[in-house]
C-alpha positions as semicolon CSV with decimal commas, in nm:
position;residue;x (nm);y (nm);z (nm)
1;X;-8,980;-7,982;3,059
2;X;-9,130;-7,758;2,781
3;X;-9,051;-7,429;2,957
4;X;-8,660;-7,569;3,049
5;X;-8,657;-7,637;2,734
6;X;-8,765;-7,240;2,604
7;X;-8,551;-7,123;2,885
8;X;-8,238;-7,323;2,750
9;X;-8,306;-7,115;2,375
10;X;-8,274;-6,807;2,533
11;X;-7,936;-6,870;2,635
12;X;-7,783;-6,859;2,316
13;X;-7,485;-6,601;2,250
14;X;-7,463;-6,411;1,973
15;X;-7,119;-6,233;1,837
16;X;-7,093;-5,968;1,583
17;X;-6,782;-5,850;1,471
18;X;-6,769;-5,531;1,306
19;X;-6,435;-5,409;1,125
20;X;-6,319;-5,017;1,199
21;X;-6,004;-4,963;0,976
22;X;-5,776;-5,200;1,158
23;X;-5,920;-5,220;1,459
24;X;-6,257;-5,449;1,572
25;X;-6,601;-5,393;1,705
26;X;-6,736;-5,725;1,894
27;X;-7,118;-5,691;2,002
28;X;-7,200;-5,994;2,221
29;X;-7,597;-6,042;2,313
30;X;-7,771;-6,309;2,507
31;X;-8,142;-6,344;2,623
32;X;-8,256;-5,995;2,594
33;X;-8,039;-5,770;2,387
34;X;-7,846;-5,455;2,576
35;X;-7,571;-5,250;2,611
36;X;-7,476;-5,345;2,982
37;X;-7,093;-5,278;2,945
38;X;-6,809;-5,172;2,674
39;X;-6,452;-5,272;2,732
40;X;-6,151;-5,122;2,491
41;X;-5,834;-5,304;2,482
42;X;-5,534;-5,125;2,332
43;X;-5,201;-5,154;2,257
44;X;-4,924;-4,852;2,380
45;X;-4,585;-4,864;2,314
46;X;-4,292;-4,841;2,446
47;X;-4,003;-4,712;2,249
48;X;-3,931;-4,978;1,957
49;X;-4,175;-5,222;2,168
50;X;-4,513;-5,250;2,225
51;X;-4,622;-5,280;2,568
52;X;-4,885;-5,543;2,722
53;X;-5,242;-5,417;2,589
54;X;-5,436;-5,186;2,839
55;X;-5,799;-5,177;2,884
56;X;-6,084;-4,967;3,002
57;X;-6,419;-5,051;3,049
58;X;-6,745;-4,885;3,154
59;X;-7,015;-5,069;3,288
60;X;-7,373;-4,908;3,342
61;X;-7,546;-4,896;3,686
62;X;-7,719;-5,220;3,761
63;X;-7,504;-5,432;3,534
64;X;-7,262;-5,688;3,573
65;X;-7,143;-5,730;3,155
66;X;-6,832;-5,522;3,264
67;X;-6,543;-5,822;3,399
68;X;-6,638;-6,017;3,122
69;X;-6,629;-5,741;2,885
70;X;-6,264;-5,689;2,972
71;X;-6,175;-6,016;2,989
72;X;-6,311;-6,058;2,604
73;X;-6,175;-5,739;2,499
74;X;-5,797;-5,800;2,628
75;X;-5,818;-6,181;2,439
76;X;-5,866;-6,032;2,144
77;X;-5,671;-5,735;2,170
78;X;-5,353;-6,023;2,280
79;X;-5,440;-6,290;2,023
80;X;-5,519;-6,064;1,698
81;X;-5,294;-5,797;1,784
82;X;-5,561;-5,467;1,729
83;X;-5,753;-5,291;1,929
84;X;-6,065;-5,461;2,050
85;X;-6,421;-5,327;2,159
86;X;-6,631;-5,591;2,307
87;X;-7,006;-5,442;2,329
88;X;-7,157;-5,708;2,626
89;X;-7,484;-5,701;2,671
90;X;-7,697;-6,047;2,834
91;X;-7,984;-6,064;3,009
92;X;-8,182;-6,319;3,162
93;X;-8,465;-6,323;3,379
94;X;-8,378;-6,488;3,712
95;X;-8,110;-6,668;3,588
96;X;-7,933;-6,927;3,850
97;X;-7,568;-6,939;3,884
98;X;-7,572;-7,262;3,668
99;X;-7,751;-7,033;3,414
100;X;-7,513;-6,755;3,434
101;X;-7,147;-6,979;3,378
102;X;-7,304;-7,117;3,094
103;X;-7,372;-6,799;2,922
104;X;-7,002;-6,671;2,990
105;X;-6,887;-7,011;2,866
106;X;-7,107;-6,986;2,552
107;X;-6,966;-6,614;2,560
108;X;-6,582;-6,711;2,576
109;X;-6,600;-6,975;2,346
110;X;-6,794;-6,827;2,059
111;X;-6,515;-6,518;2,109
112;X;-6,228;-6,761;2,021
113;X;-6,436;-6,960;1,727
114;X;-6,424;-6,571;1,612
115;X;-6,093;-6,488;1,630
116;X;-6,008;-6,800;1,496
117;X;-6,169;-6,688;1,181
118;X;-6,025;-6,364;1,204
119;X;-5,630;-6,477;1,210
């Protein structure tokens, strides 16, 4: 019980925002702190109109940061209107699938108790 219990602390999330002029700077970390993938979301436009927001993302060999990187990166980008770096970076040793949702959960929802704060 004692090490499920040590092994459920190291699945916390935790999201930094940093502001760049108008634009933001999320750094999300779980477990082990990393850079595993960045994902920019930006808005082009289209005559008078501004298009959808676009996205690119790298992800580094041996990773797997890089869907939800996007996915995080294009929310904010949508809901705040700016262009959005999300900085993903979670690691856990042997982590089971049950282990893994949980983190993108904690992930997803700390990103909209953000941007909340940010409107």
């Amino acid at each position: 019980m004692e090490h499920q219990m040590e092994h459920e602390l190291e699945q916390e999330v935790d999201i930094r925002v940093l502001p760049m002029g108008s634009d933001l700077v999320f750094l999300i970390t779980g477990g082990t702190a990393h850079i595993g993938a960045s994902a920019t979301a930006y808005w082009t436009a289209w005559g008078a109109h501004l298009a959808a927001p676009k996205c690119e993302t790298i992800t580094l060999p041996g990773h797997r940061e890089g869907e939800l990187a996007a996915e995080l990166a294009m929310l904010a980008a949508s809901v705040l209107g700016v262009t959005a770096t999300v900085v993903v970076g979670i690691h856990l040793e042997q982590p089971t699938r049950r282990e893994i949702a949980n983190m993108v959960n904690r992930a997803r929802e700390g990103m909209k108790q953000k941007m909340a704060l940010l409107r």
